């Protein structure tokens, strides 16, 4: 952080600023020019409280933040890309990864039948919710532990790592027993207790962007997980709420290069929750490949009209096969490969 004093600030005014900076635990390096004094602030941790305090002083002209408010997720902290191994697959490596599955696990027949098809069509990972964050308390809330068991069994049978959502810190231990990757959903992106709890596991975490979260908010939430010692975080862009009402959310594809410019963590795209529309998912999945994402996360259901959650946005297996084909063709043209 660099503080630029107003022209001809007095010694007392300068001392007041340095006292505040030191109060917050930072060191100061001042450059005293003829007319203006510039104060460099050095130290670790989030400088925001110090910055806000100094910025409000009348003798201060401007304050510029130099390093990002996050540390472990930043590129400054880790140069290369972080590759995350999820029980046999790698996210953030050379290959683009496709995770697919139903919104919710609904029955053994449903998840096994679908997993068989998805595996044959080339999906690497299997998703399926057992604990569902629903807008209405009267909607299907997920199968709970039984759903976790069915998902794990299907994943093991077809050699697909499984990812499923955990909504509450008290569920982490249970979900950790069955899942290969813990999903923190959009509604919980700023559930800080949950972030700390998944940060204490040794499982990879899929952290979805909150529907009103900025890219910086997303990175700050990831920082909570890394700060607990778990560096295996995959970010997920799944659209944000805007005034547009013809799509479920608005997919911010720029978040992909935006995150990559600031962080070493992988980022995948979820065109299903981002658009809520099967007719838009294929183009947005291709766009994710073109944008340089590390993968996609797509909802598929064999019978969407009977789905207990998110049926209207689910792709049918043949539609998913077509998306796979298109993504492969595009990836080939770009010199990339899909796992
Ligand atoms: C989901 O993956 O089914 C889900 C609820 O996603 P999101 O948290 O992005 O809404
Ligand atoms: Mn869903």
mmCIF file of C-alpha atoms and ligand atoms in Angstrom:
data_model
loop_
_atom_site.group_PDB
_atom_site.id
_atom_site.type_symbol
_atom_site.label_atom_id
_atom_site.label_comp_id
_atom_site.label_asym_id
_atom_site.label_seq_id
_atom_site.Cartn_x
_atom_site.Cartn_y
_atom_site.Cartn_z
ATOM 1 C CA UNK A 1 0.000 0.000 0.000
ATOM 2 C CA UNK A 2 1.319 3.431 -0.872
ATOM 3 C CA UNK A 3 0.069 6.590 0.830
ATOM 4 C CA UNK A 4 0.544 9.883 -0.921
ATOM 5 C CA UNK A 5 0.271 12.873 1.443
ATOM 6 C CA UNK A 6 -1.251 16.175 0.336
ATOM 7 C CA UNK A 7 1.253 18.839 -0.795
ATOM 8 C CA UNK A 8 3.045 20.545 2.079
ATOM 9 C CA UNK A 9 1.580 18.292 4.774
ATOM 10 C CA UNK A 10 3.045 19.194 8.161
ATOM 11 C CA UNK A 11 5.306 16.970 10.247
ATOM 12 C CA UNK A 12 2.460 16.391 12.752
ATOM 13 C CA UNK A 13 0.121 15.359 9.959
ATOM 14 C CA UNK A 14 2.683 12.905 8.591
ATOM 15 C CA UNK A 15 3.386 11.519 12.053
ATOM 16 C CA UNK A 16 -0.321 10.980 12.615
ATOM 17 C CA UNK A 17 -0.483 8.823 9.491
ATOM 18 C CA UNK A 18 2.578 6.742 10.354
ATOM 19 C CA UNK A 19 1.224 6.219 13.885
ATOM 20 C CA UNK A 20 -1.986 4.791 12.458
ATOM 21 C CA UNK A 21 -0.106 2.516 10.072
ATOM 22 C CA UNK A 22 2.042 1.212 12.933
ATOM 23 C CA UNK A 23 -1.060 0.761 15.098
ATOM 24 C CA UNK A 24 -2.313 -1.762 12.487
ATOM 25 C CA UNK A 25 0.992 -3.637 12.733
ATOM 26 C CA UNK A 26 2.758 -2.502 9.554
ATOM 27 C CA UNK A 27 6.120 -0.960 8.917
ATOM 28 C CA UNK A 28 6.565 2.336 7.079
ATOM 29 C CA UNK A 29 9.144 3.425 4.524
ATOM 30 C CA UNK A 30 8.775 7.120 3.738
ATOM 31 C CA UNK A 31 10.090 9.042 0.792
ATOM 32 C CA UNK A 32 10.258 12.732 1.652
ATOM 33 C CA UNK A 33 10.182 14.936 -1.444
ATOM 34 C CA UNK A 34 10.443 18.732 -1.558
ATOM 35 C CA UNK A 35 6.702 19.208 -1.621
ATOM 36 C CA UNK A 36 5.178 15.840 -1.012
ATOM 37 C CA UNK A 37 5.768 12.863 1.254
ATOM 38 C CA UNK A 38 4.989 9.354 0.047
ATOM 39 C CA UNK A 39 4.673 6.566 2.617
ATOM 40 C CA UNK A 40 5.204 2.917 1.692
ATOM 41 C CA UNK A 41 3.432 0.421 3.955
ATOM 42 C CA UNK A 42 4.967 -3.015 4.367
ATOM 43 C CA UNK A 43 3.651 -6.090 6.121
ATOM 44 C CA UNK A 44 1.491 -9.175 5.800
ATOM 45 C CA UNK A 45 -2.273 -9.612 5.996
ATOM 46 C CA UNK A 46 -5.286 -7.746 4.734
ATOM 47 C CA UNK A 47 -4.530 -4.018 4.708
ATOM 48 C CA UNK A 48 -8.166 -3.010 4.179
ATOM 49 C CA UNK A 49 -8.894 -1.676 7.724
ATOM 50 C CA UNK A 50 -5.662 0.325 7.707
ATOM 51 C CA UNK A 51 -6.322 1.605 4.197
ATOM 52 C CA UNK A 52 -9.837 2.744 5.067
ATOM 53 C CA UNK A 53 -8.649 4.500 8.191
ATOM 54 C CA UNK A 54 -5.801 6.370 6.483
ATOM 55 C CA UNK A 55 -7.848 7.220 3.417
ATOM 56 C CA UNK A 56 -10.321 9.195 5.514
ATOM 57 C CA UNK A 57 -7.675 11.586 6.895
ATOM 58 C CA UNK A 58 -7.797 15.111 5.390
ATOM 59 C CA UNK A 59 -4.009 15.338 4.987
ATOM 60 C CA UNK A 60 -3.946 12.216 2.776
ATOM 61 C CA UNK A 61 -4.196 12.722 -0.975
ATOM 62 C CA UNK A 62 -4.489 9.112 -2.153
ATOM 63 C CA UNK A 63 -3.916 5.545 -1.049
ATOM 64 C CA UNK A 64 -3.088 2.790 -3.538
ATOM 65 C CA UNK A 65 -3.257 -0.893 -2.724
ATOM 66 C CA UNK A 66 -0.269 -2.752 -4.133
ATOM 67 C CA UNK A 67 -0.769 -6.387 -3.254
ATOM 68 C CA UNK A 68 -4.106 -8.175 -3.439
ATOM 69 C CA UNK A 69 -6.110 -8.630 -0.203
ATOM 70 C CA UNK A 70 -5.655 -12.375 -0.535
ATOM 71 C CA UNK A 71 -2.374 -14.188 -0.227
ATOM 72 C CA UNK A 72 -2.441 -17.966 -0.643
ATOM 73 C CA UNK A 73 -4.698 -17.883 -3.712
ATOM 74 C CA UNK A 74 -2.635 -15.232 -5.470
ATOM 75 C CA UNK A 75 -0.200 -15.748 -8.285
ATOM 76 C CA UNK A 76 2.410 -13.932 -6.237
ATOM 77 C CA UNK A 77 2.252 -16.744 -3.704
ATOM 78 C CA UNK A 78 2.450 -19.584 -6.213
ATOM 79 C CA UNK A 79 3.836 -19.126 -9.683
ATOM 80 C CA UNK A 80 2.640 -22.068 -11.831
ATOM 81 C CA UNK A 81 -0.899 -23.462 -12.103
ATOM 82 C CA UNK A 82 -2.187 -25.620 -9.288
ATOM 83 C CA UNK A 83 -3.189 -29.084 -10.456
ATOM 84 C CA UNK A 84 -5.733 -30.828 -8.317
ATOM 85 C CA UNK A 85 -6.045 -34.591 -8.242
ATOM 86 C CA UNK A 86 -9.517 -35.891 -7.566
ATOM 87 C CA UNK A 87 -9.369 -39.646 -7.175
ATOM 88 C CA UNK A 88 -7.783 -40.438 -10.524
ATOM 89 C CA UNK A 89 -8.572 -37.305 -12.521
ATOM 90 C CA UNK A 90 -6.660 -34.061 -12.597
ATOM 91 C CA UNK A 91 -8.220 -30.586 -12.720
ATOM 92 C CA UNK A 92 -6.007 -27.689 -13.732
ATOM 93 C CA UNK A 93 -3.572 -29.872 -15.667
ATOM 94 C CA UNK A 94 -3.125 -30.335 -19.382
ATOM 95 C CA UNK A 95 -6.594 -31.681 -20.040
ATOM 96 C CA UNK A 96 -10.028 -30.095 -19.925
ATOM 97 C CA UNK A 97 -12.259 -32.012 -17.517
ATOM 98 C CA UNK A 98 -15.973 -32.734 -17.860
ATOM 99 C CA UNK A 99 -18.035 -33.348 -14.726
ATOM 100 C CA UNK A 100 -21.634 -34.366 -15.349
ATOM 101 C CA UNK A 101 -24.603 -35.842 -13.554
ATOM 102 C CA UNK A 102 -28.061 -35.139 -12.242
ATOM 103 C CA UNK A 103 -28.862 -32.180 -10.018
ATOM 104 C CA UNK A 104 -29.987 -34.635 -7.317
ATOM 105 C CA UNK A 105 -29.395 -38.291 -6.655
ATOM 106 C CA UNK A 106 -32.924 -39.709 -6.772
ATOM 107 C CA UNK A 107 -32.630 -43.501 -6.804
ATOM 108 C CA UNK A 108 -30.130 -46.263 -7.447
ATOM 109 C CA UNK A 109 -31.631 -46.922 -10.849
ATOM 110 C CA UNK A 110 -31.385 -43.247 -11.800
ATOM 111 C CA UNK A 111 -27.784 -42.643 -10.739
ATOM 112 C CA UNK A 112 -26.380 -45.968 -11.954
ATOM 113 C CA UNK A 113 -28.187 -45.747 -15.303
ATOM 114 C CA UNK A 114 -27.014 -42.202 -15.853
ATOM 115 C CA UNK A 115 -23.437 -42.813 -14.686
ATOM 116 C CA UNK A 116 -23.129 -45.691 -17.163
ATOM 117 C CA UNK A 117 -24.214 -43.430 -20.043
ATOM 118 C CA UNK A 118 -22.085 -40.462 -18.967
ATOM 119 C CA UNK A 119 -18.984 -42.587 -18.621
ATOM 120 C CA UNK A 120 -19.540 -44.076 -22.070
ATOM 121 C CA UNK A 121 -19.971 -40.585 -23.498
ATOM 122 C CA UNK A 122 -16.664 -39.416 -22.028
ATOM 123 C CA UNK A 123 -17.482 -37.594 -18.784
ATOM 124 C CA UNK A 124 -14.640 -37.879 -16.249
ATOM 125 C CA UNK A 125 -16.391 -36.960 -13.003
ATOM 126 C CA UNK A 126 -19.868 -37.691 -11.657
ATOM 127 C CA UNK A 127 -21.924 -35.090 -9.813
ATOM 128 C CA UNK A 128 -25.135 -35.505 -7.846
ATOM 129 C CA UNK A 129 -26.626 -33.679 -4.894
ATOM 130 C CA UNK A 130 -27.632 -35.503 -1.717
ATOM 131 C CA UNK A 131 -28.140 -32.365 0.390
ATOM 132 C CA UNK A 132 -29.921 -29.772 -1.714
ATOM 133 C CA UNK A 133 -30.117 -26.028 -1.042
ATOM 134 C CA UNK A 134 -33.696 -25.330 -2.164
ATOM 135 C CA UNK A 135 -35.426 -21.972 -2.286
ATOM 136 C CA UNK A 136 -38.569 -23.517 -0.833
ATOM 137 C CA UNK A 137 -38.566 -25.679 2.301
ATOM 138 C CA UNK A 138 -41.342 -27.721 0.659
ATOM 139 C CA UNK A 139 -39.203 -28.716 -2.341
ATOM 140 C CA UNK A 140 -37.250 -31.979 -2.447
ATOM 141 C CA UNK A 141 -34.324 -31.564 -0.057
ATOM 142 C CA UNK A 142 -32.199 -34.470 -1.298
ATOM 143 C CA UNK A 143 -31.804 -38.077 -0.215
ATOM 144 C CA UNK A 144 -29.193 -37.274 2.441
ATOM 145 C CA UNK A 145 -26.956 -40.138 3.554
ATOM 146 C CA UNK A 146 -28.711 -42.647 1.288
ATOM 147 C CA UNK A 147 -27.977 -40.381 -1.652
ATOM 148 C CA UNK A 148 -24.307 -40.171 -0.682
ATOM 149 C CA UNK A 149 -24.088 -43.961 -0.555
ATOM 150 C CA UNK A 150 -25.710 -44.378 -3.967
ATOM 151 C CA UNK A 151 -23.475 -41.739 -5.527
ATOM 152 C CA UNK A 152 -20.312 -43.254 -4.109
ATOM 153 C CA UNK A 153 -21.287 -46.751 -5.242
ATOM 154 C CA UNK A 154 -22.076 -45.536 -8.770
ATOM 155 C CA UNK A 155 -18.805 -43.615 -8.953
ATOM 156 C CA UNK A 156 -16.775 -46.592 -7.804
ATOM 157 C CA UNK A 157 -18.545 -48.930 -10.172
ATOM 158 C CA UNK A 158 -17.799 -46.814 -13.230
ATOM 159 C CA UNK A 159 -14.443 -45.439 -12.104
ATOM 160 C CA UNK A 160 -15.669 -41.847 -11.818
ATOM 161 C CA UNK A 161 -14.721 -39.579 -8.914
ATOM 162 C CA UNK A 162 -17.823 -38.069 -7.329
ATOM 163 C CA UNK A 163 -18.595 -34.521 -6.289
ATOM 164 C CA UNK A 164 -21.503 -33.597 -4.067
ATOM 165 C CA UNK A 165 -22.610 -30.562 -2.112
ATOM 166 C CA UNK A 166 -22.107 -29.984 1.588
ATOM 167 C CA UNK A 167 -24.275 -27.226 3.042
ATOM 168 C CA UNK A 168 -23.424 -27.105 6.721
ATOM 169 C CA UNK A 169 -20.248 -27.405 8.794
ATOM 170 C CA UNK A 170 -21.956 -30.202 10.753
ATOM 171 C CA UNK A 171 -22.319 -32.269 7.551
ATOM 172 C CA UNK A 172 -18.675 -32.048 6.502
ATOM 173 C CA UNK A 173 -17.498 -35.170 8.287
ATOM 174 C CA UNK A 174 -20.333 -37.241 6.826
ATOM 175 C CA UNK A 175 -20.008 -35.965 3.258
ATOM 176 C CA UNK A 176 -16.220 -36.307 3.446
ATOM 177 C CA UNK A 177 -16.679 -40.046 4.053
ATOM 178 C CA UNK A 178 -18.468 -40.549 0.724
ATOM 179 C CA UNK A 179 -17.352 -37.801 -1.662
ATOM 180 C CA UNK A 180 -14.135 -37.459 -3.641
ATOM 181 C CA UNK A 181 -14.715 -33.719 -3.878
ATOM 182 C CA UNK A 182 -16.772 -31.446 -1.628
ATOM 183 C CA UNK A 183 -18.950 -28.892 -3.365
ATOM 184 C CA UNK A 184 -19.654 -25.588 -1.647
ATOM 185 C CA UNK A 185 -22.634 -24.153 -3.507
ATOM 186 C CA UNK A 186 -23.371 -20.607 -4.610
ATOM 187 C CA UNK A 187 -25.658 -19.968 -1.635
ATOM 188 C CA UNK A 188 -22.897 -20.948 0.755
ATOM 189 C CA UNK A 189 -19.920 -19.257 -0.876
ATOM 190 C CA UNK A 190 -19.721 -16.887 2.067
ATOM 191 C CA UNK A 191 -20.650 -19.373 4.772
ATOM 192 C CA UNK A 192 -17.321 -18.759 6.451
ATOM 193 C CA UNK A 193 -17.726 -21.488 9.069
ATOM 194 C CA UNK A 194 -18.335 -23.983 6.277
ATOM 195 C CA UNK A 195 -15.304 -22.716 4.352
ATOM 196 C CA UNK A 196 -13.119 -23.158 7.435
ATOM 197 C CA UNK A 197 -14.498 -26.640 8.016
ATOM 198 C CA UNK A 198 -13.860 -27.892 4.463
ATOM 199 C CA UNK A 199 -10.474 -26.203 4.746
ATOM 200 C CA UNK A 200 -9.652 -28.608 7.548
ATOM 201 C CA UNK A 201 -10.334 -31.698 5.436
ATOM 202 C CA UNK A 202 -7.895 -33.180 2.951
ATOM 203 C CA UNK A 203 -10.515 -33.329 0.186
ATOM 204 C CA UNK A 204 -10.533 -31.193 -2.947
ATOM 205 C CA UNK A 205 -13.225 -28.517 -2.804
ATOM 206 C CA UNK A 206 -15.361 -27.227 -5.666
ATOM 207 C CA UNK A 207 -16.194 -23.643 -4.685
ATOM 208 C CA UNK A 208 -19.016 -22.100 -6.699
ATOM 209 C CA UNK A 209 -19.327 -18.367 -7.173
ATOM 210 C CA UNK A 210 -22.126 -16.807 -5.147
ATOM 211 C CA UNK A 211 -24.935 -15.336 -7.200
ATOM 212 C CA UNK A 212 -24.101 -11.802 -6.088
ATOM 213 C CA UNK A 213 -20.392 -12.293 -5.478
ATOM 214 C CA UNK A 214 -17.631 -10.451 -7.267
ATOM 215 C CA UNK A 215 -14.576 -12.291 -8.562
ATOM 216 C CA UNK A 216 -12.689 -10.800 -5.632
ATOM 217 C CA UNK A 217 -15.290 -12.161 -3.186
ATOM 218 C CA UNK A 218 -14.861 -15.603 -4.765
ATOM 219 C CA UNK A 219 -11.091 -15.451 -4.349
ATOM 220 C CA UNK A 220 -11.446 -14.231 -0.756
ATOM 221 C CA UNK A 221 -13.700 -17.218 0.007
ATOM 222 C CA UNK A 222 -11.123 -19.565 -1.510
ATOM 223 C CA UNK A 223 -8.543 -17.868 0.716
ATOM 224 C CA UNK A 224 -10.503 -19.058 3.785
ATOM 225 C CA UNK A 225 -10.071 -22.668 2.638
ATOM 226 C CA UNK A 226 -6.379 -22.329 1.794
ATOM 227 C CA UNK A 227 -5.771 -20.490 5.044
ATOM 228 C CA UNK A 228 -6.909 -23.622 6.920
ATOM 229 C CA UNK A 229 -4.299 -25.687 5.110
ATOM 230 C CA UNK A 230 -6.336 -27.174 2.259
ATOM 231 C CA UNK A 231 -4.862 -25.924 -1.023
ATOM 232 C CA UNK A 232 -7.014 -28.112 -3.250
ATOM 233 C CA UNK A 233 -9.656 -25.663 -4.395
ATOM 234 C CA UNK A 234 -11.298 -25.579 -7.813
ATOM 235 C CA UNK A 235 -13.358 -22.463 -8.505
ATOM 236 C CA UNK A 236 -16.586 -22.590 -10.486
ATOM 237 C CA UNK A 237 -18.226 -19.791 -12.467
ATOM 238 C CA UNK A 238 -21.967 -20.461 -12.464
ATOM 239 C CA UNK A 239 -23.412 -17.073 -13.351
ATOM 240 C CA UNK A 240 -24.581 -14.161 -11.268
ATOM 241 C CA UNK A 241 -27.998 -12.534 -10.809
ATOM 242 C CA UNK A 242 -28.693 -9.518 -12.960
ATOM 243 C CA UNK A 243 -31.740 -7.725 -14.394
ATOM 244 C CA UNK A 244 -31.799 -10.179 -17.302
ATOM 245 C CA UNK A 245 -34.714 -12.519 -16.769
ATOM 246 C CA UNK A 246 -34.602 -14.718 -19.852
ATOM 247 C CA UNK A 247 -31.799 -16.781 -18.335
ATOM 248 C CA UNK A 248 -31.562 -18.166 -14.810
ATOM 249 C CA UNK A 249 -28.351 -16.215 -14.156
ATOM 250 C CA UNK A 250 -25.904 -14.303 -16.307
ATOM 251 C CA UNK A 251 -22.798 -16.263 -17.172
ATOM 252 C CA UNK A 252 -19.698 -14.169 -16.598
ATOM 253 C CA UNK A 253 -17.281 -15.901 -18.940
ATOM 254 C CA UNK A 254 -14.729 -13.159 -18.364
ATOM 255 C CA UNK A 255 -14.367 -14.552 -14.833
ATOM 256 C CA UNK A 256 -12.271 -17.352 -16.347
ATOM 257 C CA UNK A 257 -9.373 -15.229 -17.663
ATOM 258 C CA UNK A 258 -9.996 -12.760 -14.835
ATOM 259 C CA UNK A 259 -9.387 -15.431 -12.181
ATOM 260 C CA UNK A 260 -6.477 -16.867 -14.129
ATOM 261 C CA UNK A 261 -4.827 -13.469 -14.191
ATOM 262 C CA UNK A 262 -4.925 -13.305 -10.408
ATOM 263 C CA UNK A 263 -4.775 -16.845 -9.098
ATOM 264 C CA UNK A 264 -3.029 -20.179 -9.612
ATOM 265 C CA UNK A 265 -6.250 -22.065 -8.839
ATOM 266 C CA UNK A 266 -8.168 -23.882 -11.583
ATOM 267 C CA UNK A 267 -11.586 -22.631 -12.650
ATOM 268 C CA UNK A 268 -14.379 -24.561 -14.330
ATOM 269 C CA UNK A 269 -17.670 -23.321 -15.793
ATOM 270 C CA UNK A 270 -21.188 -24.514 -14.991
ATOM 271 C CA UNK A 271 -23.330 -23.546 -17.990
ATOM 272 C CA UNK A 272 -26.337 -25.399 -16.532
ATOM 273 C CA UNK A 273 -26.963 -23.220 -13.477
ATOM 274 C CA UNK A 274 -25.620 -20.177 -15.327
ATOM 275 C CA UNK A 275 -28.246 -20.290 -18.072
ATOM 276 C CA UNK A 276 -30.927 -22.633 -16.750
ATOM 277 C CA UNK A 277 -31.646 -23.444 -20.406
ATOM 278 C CA UNK A 278 -30.722 -26.600 -22.339
ATOM 279 C CA UNK A 279 -30.828 -24.628 -25.617
ATOM 280 C CA UNK A 280 -28.033 -22.318 -24.399
ATOM 281 C CA UNK A 281 -25.829 -24.853 -22.637
ATOM 282 C CA UNK A 282 -24.058 -26.231 -25.757
ATOM 283 C CA UNK A 283 -22.815 -22.809 -26.898
ATOM 284 C CA UNK A 284 -21.746 -21.841 -23.380
ATOM 285 C CA UNK A 285 -19.908 -25.148 -22.916
ATOM 286 C CA UNK A 286 -17.977 -24.452 -26.118
ATOM 287 C CA UNK A 287 -17.340 -20.910 -24.915
ATOM 288 C CA UNK A 288 -15.841 -22.352 -21.703
ATOM 289 C CA UNK A 289 -13.352 -24.344 -23.798
ATOM 290 C CA UNK A 290 -12.500 -21.243 -25.831
ATOM 291 C CA UNK A 291 -12.139 -19.055 -22.721
ATOM 292 C CA UNK A 292 -9.459 -21.335 -21.313
ATOM 293 C CA UNK A 293 -11.461 -22.883 -18.476
ATOM 294 C CA UNK A 294 -10.137 -26.068 -16.875
ATOM 295 C CA UNK A 295 -13.420 -27.874 -17.319
ATOM 296 C CA UNK A 296 -17.200 -27.784 -17.252
ATOM 297 C CA UNK A 297 -19.851 -28.992 -14.864
ATOM 298 C CA UNK A 298 -23.111 -29.961 -16.608
ATOM 299 C CA UNK A 299 -26.418 -31.332 -15.334
ATOM 300 C CA UNK A 300 -27.848 -34.307 -17.217
ATOM 301 C CA UNK A 301 -30.995 -36.340 -16.529
ATOM 302 C CA UNK A 302 -32.454 -39.306 -18.382
ATOM 303 C CA UNK A 303 -35.968 -38.036 -17.833
ATOM 304 C CA UNK A 304 -35.911 -34.299 -17.015
ATOM 305 C CA UNK A 305 -39.694 -34.058 -16.732
ATOM 306 C CA UNK A 306 -39.492 -36.417 -13.756
ATOM 307 C CA UNK A 307 -36.428 -34.839 -12.123
ATOM 308 C CA UNK A 308 -36.934 -33.865 -8.475
ATOM 309 C CA UNK A 309 -34.786 -30.721 -8.887
ATOM 310 C CA UNK A 310 -33.545 -28.577 -11.792
ATOM 311 C CA UNK A 311 -35.319 -30.714 -14.420
ATOM 312 C CA UNK A 312 -35.921 -27.829 -16.855
ATOM 313 C CA UNK A 313 -32.194 -27.155 -17.265
ATOM 314 C CA UNK A 314 -31.041 -30.782 -17.553
ATOM 315 C CA UNK A 315 -29.647 -32.049 -20.828
ATOM 316 C CA UNK A 316 -30.850 -35.411 -22.089
ATOM 317 C CA UNK A 317 -28.015 -37.929 -22.518
ATOM 318 C CA UNK A 318 -28.003 -37.591 -26.343
ATOM 319 C CA UNK A 319 -27.820 -33.792 -25.997
ATOM 320 C CA UNK A 320 -24.899 -34.224 -23.613
ATOM 321 C CA UNK A 321 -23.198 -36.539 -26.122
ATOM 322 C CA UNK A 322 -23.546 -33.812 -28.768
ATOM 323 C CA UNK A 323 -22.023 -31.228 -26.388
ATOM 324 C CA UNK A 324 -19.100 -33.587 -25.734
ATOM 325 C CA UNK A 325 -18.583 -33.997 -29.474
ATOM 326 C CA UNK A 326 -18.657 -30.246 -30.098
ATOM 327 C CA UNK A 327 -16.313 -29.465 -27.216
ATOM 328 C CA UNK A 328 -13.853 -32.091 -28.441
ATOM 329 C CA UNK A 329 -13.908 -30.700 -31.964
ATOM 330 C CA UNK A 330 -13.296 -27.183 -30.703
ATOM 331 C CA UNK A 331 -10.583 -28.283 -28.272
ATOM 332 C CA UNK A 332 -8.807 -30.120 -31.077
ATOM 333 C CA UNK A 333 -8.797 -26.988 -33.192
ATOM 334 C CA UNK A 334 -7.276 -25.064 -30.299
ATOM 335 C CA UNK A 335 -4.631 -27.710 -29.709
ATOM 336 C CA UNK A 336 -6.196 -28.739 -26.399
ATOM 337 C CA UNK A 337 -7.496 -32.079 -25.191
ATOM 338 C CA UNK A 338 -10.499 -33.145 -23.210
ATOM 339 C CA UNK A 339 -9.835 -35.781 -20.563
HETATM 340 C C1 LIG B 1 -26.039 -27.496 -7.912
HETATM 341 O O1 LIG B 1 -24.888 -27.706 -8.338
HETATM 342 O O2 LIG B 1 -26.978 -28.308 -8.033
HETATM 343 C C2 LIG B 1 -26.331 -26.177 -7.307
HETATM 344 C C3 LIG B 1 -27.298 -26.026 -6.409
HETATM 345 O O3 LIG B 1 -25.545 -25.218 -7.803
HETATM 346 P P1 LIG B 1 -25.388 -23.669 -7.352
HETATM 347 O O4 LIG B 1 -24.901 -23.715 -5.953
HETATM 348 O O5 LIG B 1 -24.397 -23.131 -8.335
HETATM 349 O O6 LIG B 1 -26.735 -23.027 -7.488
HETATM 350 MN MN1 LIG B 2 -28.811 -28.136 -9.747
#
